[in-house]
Coordinates of C-alpha atoms in Angstrom, one line a residue:
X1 CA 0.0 0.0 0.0
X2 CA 1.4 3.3 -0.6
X3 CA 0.8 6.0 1.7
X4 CA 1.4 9.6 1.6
X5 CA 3.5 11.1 4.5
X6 CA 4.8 14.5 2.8
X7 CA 5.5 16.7 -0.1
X8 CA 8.4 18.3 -0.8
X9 CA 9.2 21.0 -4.1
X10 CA 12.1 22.0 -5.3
X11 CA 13.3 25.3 -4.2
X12 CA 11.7 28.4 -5.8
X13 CA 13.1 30.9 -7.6
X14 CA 11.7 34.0 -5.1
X15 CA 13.7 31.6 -2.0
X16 CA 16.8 31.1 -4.1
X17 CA 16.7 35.2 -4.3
X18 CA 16.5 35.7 -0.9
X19 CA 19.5 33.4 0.0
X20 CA 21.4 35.1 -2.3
X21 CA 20.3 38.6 -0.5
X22 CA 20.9 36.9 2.6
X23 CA 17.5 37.3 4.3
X24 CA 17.2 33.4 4.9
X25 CA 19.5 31.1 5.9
X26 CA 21.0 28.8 3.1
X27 CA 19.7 26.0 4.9
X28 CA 16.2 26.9 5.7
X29 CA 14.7 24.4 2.7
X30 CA 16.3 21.2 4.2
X31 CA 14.7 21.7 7.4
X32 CA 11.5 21.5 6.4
X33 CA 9.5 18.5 5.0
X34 CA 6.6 20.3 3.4
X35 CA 6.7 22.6 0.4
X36 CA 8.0 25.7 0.8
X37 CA 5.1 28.0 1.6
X38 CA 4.8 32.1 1.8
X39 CA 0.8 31.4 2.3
X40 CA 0.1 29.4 5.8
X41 CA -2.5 26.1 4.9
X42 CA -4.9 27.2 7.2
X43 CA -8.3 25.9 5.6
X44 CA -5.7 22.8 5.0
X45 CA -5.8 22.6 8.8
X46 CA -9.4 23.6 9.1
X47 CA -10.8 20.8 7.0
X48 CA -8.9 18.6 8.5
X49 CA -9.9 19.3 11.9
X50 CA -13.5 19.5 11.0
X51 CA -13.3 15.7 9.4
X52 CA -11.7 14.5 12.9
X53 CA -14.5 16.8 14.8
X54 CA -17.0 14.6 13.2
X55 CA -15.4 11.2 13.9
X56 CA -14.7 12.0 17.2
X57 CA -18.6 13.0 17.7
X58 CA -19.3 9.4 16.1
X59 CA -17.1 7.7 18.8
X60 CA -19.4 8.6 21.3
X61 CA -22.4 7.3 19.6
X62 CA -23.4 4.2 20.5
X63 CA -23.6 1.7 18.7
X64 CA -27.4 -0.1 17.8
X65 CA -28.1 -3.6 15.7
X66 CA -27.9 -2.8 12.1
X67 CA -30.7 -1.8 10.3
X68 CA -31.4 -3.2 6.6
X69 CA -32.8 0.6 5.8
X70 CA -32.7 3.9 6.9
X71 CA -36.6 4.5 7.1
X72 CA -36.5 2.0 9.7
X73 CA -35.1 4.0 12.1
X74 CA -37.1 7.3 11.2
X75 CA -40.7 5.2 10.2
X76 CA -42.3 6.2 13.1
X77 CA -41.6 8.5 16.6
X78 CA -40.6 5.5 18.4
X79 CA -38.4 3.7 15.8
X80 CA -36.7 7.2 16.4
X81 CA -36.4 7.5 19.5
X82 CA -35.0 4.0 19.9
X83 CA -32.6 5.0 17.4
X84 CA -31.8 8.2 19.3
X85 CA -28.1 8.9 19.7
X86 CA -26.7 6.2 17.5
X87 CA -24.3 5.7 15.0
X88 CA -26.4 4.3 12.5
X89 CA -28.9 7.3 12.5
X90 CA -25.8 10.0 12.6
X91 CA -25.0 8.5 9.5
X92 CA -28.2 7.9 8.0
X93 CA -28.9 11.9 8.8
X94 CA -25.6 13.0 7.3
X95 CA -24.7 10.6 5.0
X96 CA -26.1 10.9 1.0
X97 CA -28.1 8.0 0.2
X98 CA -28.3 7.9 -3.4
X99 CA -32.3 7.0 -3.6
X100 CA -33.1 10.3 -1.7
X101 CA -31.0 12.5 -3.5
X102 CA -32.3 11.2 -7.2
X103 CA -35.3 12.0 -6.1
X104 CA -34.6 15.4 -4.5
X105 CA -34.8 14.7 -0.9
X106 CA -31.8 15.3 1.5
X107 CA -29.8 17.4 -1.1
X108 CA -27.4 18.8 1.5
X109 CA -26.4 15.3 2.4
X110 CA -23.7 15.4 -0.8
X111 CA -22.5 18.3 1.5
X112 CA -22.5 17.2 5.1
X113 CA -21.7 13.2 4.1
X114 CA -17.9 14.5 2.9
X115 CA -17.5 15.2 6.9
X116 CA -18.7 12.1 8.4
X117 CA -16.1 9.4 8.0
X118 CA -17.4 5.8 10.2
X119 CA -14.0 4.0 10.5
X120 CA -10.4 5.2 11.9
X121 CA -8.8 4.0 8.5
X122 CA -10.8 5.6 6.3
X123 CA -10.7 8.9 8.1
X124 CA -6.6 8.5 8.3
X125 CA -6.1 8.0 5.2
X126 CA -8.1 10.7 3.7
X127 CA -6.1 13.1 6.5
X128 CA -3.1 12.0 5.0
X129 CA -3.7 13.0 1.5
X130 CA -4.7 15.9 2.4
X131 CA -2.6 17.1 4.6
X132 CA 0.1 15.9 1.9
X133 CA -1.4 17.7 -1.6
X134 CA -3.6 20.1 0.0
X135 CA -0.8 22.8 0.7
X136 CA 0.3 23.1 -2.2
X137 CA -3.0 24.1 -3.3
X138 CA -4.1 26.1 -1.2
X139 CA -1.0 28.1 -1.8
X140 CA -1.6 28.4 -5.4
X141 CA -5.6 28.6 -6.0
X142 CA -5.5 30.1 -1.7
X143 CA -7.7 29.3 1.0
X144 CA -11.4 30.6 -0.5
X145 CA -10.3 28.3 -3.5
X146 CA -9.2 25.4 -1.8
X147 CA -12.3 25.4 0.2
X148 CA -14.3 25.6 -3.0
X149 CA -12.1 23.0 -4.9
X150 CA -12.4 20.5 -1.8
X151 CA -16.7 21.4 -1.5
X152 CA -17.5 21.0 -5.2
X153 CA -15.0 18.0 -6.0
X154 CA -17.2 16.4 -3.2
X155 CA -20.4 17.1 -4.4
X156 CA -19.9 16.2 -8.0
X157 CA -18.0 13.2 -7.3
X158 CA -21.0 12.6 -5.2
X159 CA -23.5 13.4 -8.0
X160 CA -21.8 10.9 -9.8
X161 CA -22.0 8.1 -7.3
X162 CA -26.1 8.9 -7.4
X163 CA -25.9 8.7 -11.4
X164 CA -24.4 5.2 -11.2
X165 CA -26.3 3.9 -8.2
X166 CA -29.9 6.1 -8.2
X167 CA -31.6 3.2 -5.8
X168 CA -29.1 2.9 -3.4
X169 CA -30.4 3.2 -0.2
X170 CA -27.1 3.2 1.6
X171 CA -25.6 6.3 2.7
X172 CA -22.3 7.5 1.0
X173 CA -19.9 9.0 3.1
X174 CA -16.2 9.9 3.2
X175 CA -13.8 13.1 1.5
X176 CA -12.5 10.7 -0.9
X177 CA -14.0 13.0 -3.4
X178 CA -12.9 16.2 -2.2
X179 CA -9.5 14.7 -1.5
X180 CA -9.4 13.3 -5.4
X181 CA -9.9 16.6 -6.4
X182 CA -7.1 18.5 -4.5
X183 CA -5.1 15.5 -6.0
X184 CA -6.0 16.4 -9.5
X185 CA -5.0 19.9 -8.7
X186 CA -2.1 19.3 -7.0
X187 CA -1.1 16.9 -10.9
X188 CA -0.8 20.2 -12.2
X189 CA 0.5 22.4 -9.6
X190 CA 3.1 20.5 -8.4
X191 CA 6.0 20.3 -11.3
X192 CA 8.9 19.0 -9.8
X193 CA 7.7 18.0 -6.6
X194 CA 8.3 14.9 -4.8
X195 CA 6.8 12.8 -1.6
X196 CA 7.2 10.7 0.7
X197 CA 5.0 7.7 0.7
X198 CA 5.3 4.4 3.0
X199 CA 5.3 1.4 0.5
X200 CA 4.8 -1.0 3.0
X201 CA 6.8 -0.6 6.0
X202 CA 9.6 0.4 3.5
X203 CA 9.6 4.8 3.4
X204 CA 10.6 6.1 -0.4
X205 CA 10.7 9.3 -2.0
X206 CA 9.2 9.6 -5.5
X207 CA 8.1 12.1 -7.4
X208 CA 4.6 13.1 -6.7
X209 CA 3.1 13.6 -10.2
X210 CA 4.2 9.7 -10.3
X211 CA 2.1 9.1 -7.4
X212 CA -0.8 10.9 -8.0
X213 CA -0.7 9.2 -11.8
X214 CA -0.5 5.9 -10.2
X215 CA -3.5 6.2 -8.0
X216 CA -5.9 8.0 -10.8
X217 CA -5.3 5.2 -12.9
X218 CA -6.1 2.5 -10.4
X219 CA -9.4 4.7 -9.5
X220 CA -11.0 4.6 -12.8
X221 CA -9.6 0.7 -13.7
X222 CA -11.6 -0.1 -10.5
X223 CA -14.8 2.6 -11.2
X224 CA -14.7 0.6 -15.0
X225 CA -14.4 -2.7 -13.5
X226 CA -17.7 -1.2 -11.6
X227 CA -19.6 -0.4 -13.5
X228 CA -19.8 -3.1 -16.2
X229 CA -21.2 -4.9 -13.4
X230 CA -25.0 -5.7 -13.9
X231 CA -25.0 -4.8 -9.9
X232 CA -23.2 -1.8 -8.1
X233 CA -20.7 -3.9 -6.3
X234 CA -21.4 -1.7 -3.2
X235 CA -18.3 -0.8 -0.6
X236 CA -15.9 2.0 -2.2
X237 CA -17.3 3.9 -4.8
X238 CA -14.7 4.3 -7.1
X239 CA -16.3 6.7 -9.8
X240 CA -17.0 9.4 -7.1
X241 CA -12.6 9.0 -6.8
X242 CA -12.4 9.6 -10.5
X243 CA -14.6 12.0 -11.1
X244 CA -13.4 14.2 -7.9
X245 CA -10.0 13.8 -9.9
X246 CA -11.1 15.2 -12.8
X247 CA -13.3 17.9 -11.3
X248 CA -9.3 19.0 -9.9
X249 CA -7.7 18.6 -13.1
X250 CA -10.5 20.9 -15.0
X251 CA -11.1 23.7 -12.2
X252 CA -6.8 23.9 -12.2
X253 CA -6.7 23.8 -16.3
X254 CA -9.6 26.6 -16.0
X255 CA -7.8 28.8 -13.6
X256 CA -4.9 28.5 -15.4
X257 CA -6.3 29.7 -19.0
X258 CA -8.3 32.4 -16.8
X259 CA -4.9 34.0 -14.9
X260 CA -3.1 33.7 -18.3
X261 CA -6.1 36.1 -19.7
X262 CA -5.7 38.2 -17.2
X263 CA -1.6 38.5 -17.2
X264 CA -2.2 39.1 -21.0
X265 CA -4.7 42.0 -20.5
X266 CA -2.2 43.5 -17.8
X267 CA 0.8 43.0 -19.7
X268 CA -0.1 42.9 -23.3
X269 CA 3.2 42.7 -25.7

């Protein structure tokens, strides 16, 4: 498994000029592990609170026998009050299910679900791909835009997942979608850069365009493998990975094209 511990850029031309002018010490880059920054990652830091916020409120939830549906633990006043302060209804409450949102019911679950993560791994592993791309991002698009990248890669990899599976009457939940598209971003912010992933027990540096590459393609082999299924396989929802991705690629390619307008009107030749 390969898991994301940091990035790391090369160093940029505005730090190479104030070594040179001696405001920084020549050493400065090799004591830090993450990018160098001039724009602190606080909604970096903000999201990822908020996801461990949320997990933490789950943990002190208890925990009730599963039920096959949701409705059965809202049918009626006492189905919900028996259900009262569980984990099962937390997520049923903030957690998309596909069938409600196809038919227009519980729209701000798409929203609220990218919070609510029900296992430690799951939430770890989303922290740590965040807390590895995300800076960079936010340093480039800022923090309104990261915010805005992370929230609408969510929701439309979470659309997606409600195209593919419109009966579903399981909740969806997770920031793998918002995390996939702060990935795509970082593809094509981050020239040059490397991480540092865990392969195994075994740490490694490589380069993390190679990464990122890596995973996308395994994301949409696994969202085609389901969805030539005749039935959605259930368990991770691979398209809403892949289409978070590209939601990051396009919103970075559209910025790009937009700032290069705007250099072009301020500086024309």
């Amino acid at each position: 498994m390969t898991t994301p511990i940091s990035a790391q850029e090369p160093v940029s031309c505005r730090r190479m000029a104030l070594r040179s002018s001696g405001e920084e010490p020549p050493d400065a880059a090799d004591r830090v592990s993450a990018p160098p920054r001039w724009h602190r990652p606080w909604m970096t830091a903000v999201l990822s609170v908020a996801c461990v916020a949320v997990y933490v409120r789950v943990l002190l939830l208890r925990d009730a026998p599963l039920a096959p549906y949701c409705t059965d633990l809202t049918e009626s006043p006492q189905a919900l009050r028996r259900a009262a302060g569980t984990v099962q209804l937390f997520v049923c409450q903030y957690g998309a299910i596909p069938d409600d949102v196809h038919k227009g019911q519980h729209l701000l679950g798409l929203l609220t679900a990218q919070f609510v993560h029900a296992g430690w791994f799951h939430l770890v592993s989303n922290l740590l791909f965040l807390i590895a791309f995300a800076p960079r991002v936010e340093e480039d698009l800022g923090s309104v835009g990261l915010l805005g990248l992370f929230l609408g890669s969510g929701l439309v990899g979470g659309a997606a997942h409600v195209l593919v599976a419109p009966n579903l009457v399981s909740p969806a939940i997770g920031a793998s979608g918002a995390v996939a598209g702060i990935m795509g971003a970082h593809l094509l912010l981050s020239k040059g850069a490397r991480v540092r992933v865990l392969i195994g027990p075994v740490p490694m540096r490589l380069p993390s365009r190679f990464v990122i590459a890596l995973w996308a393609l395994l994301q949409v082999g696994y969202a085609a493998w389901s969805l030539s299924r005749a039935e959605y396989p259930g368990g991770t929802s691979y398209e809403v990975h892949a289409v978070g991705f590209a939601v990051g690629l396009a919103v970075v390619g559209v910025w790009r094209l937009v700032r290069r307008s705007a250099d072009l009107v301020v500086s024309p030749p």
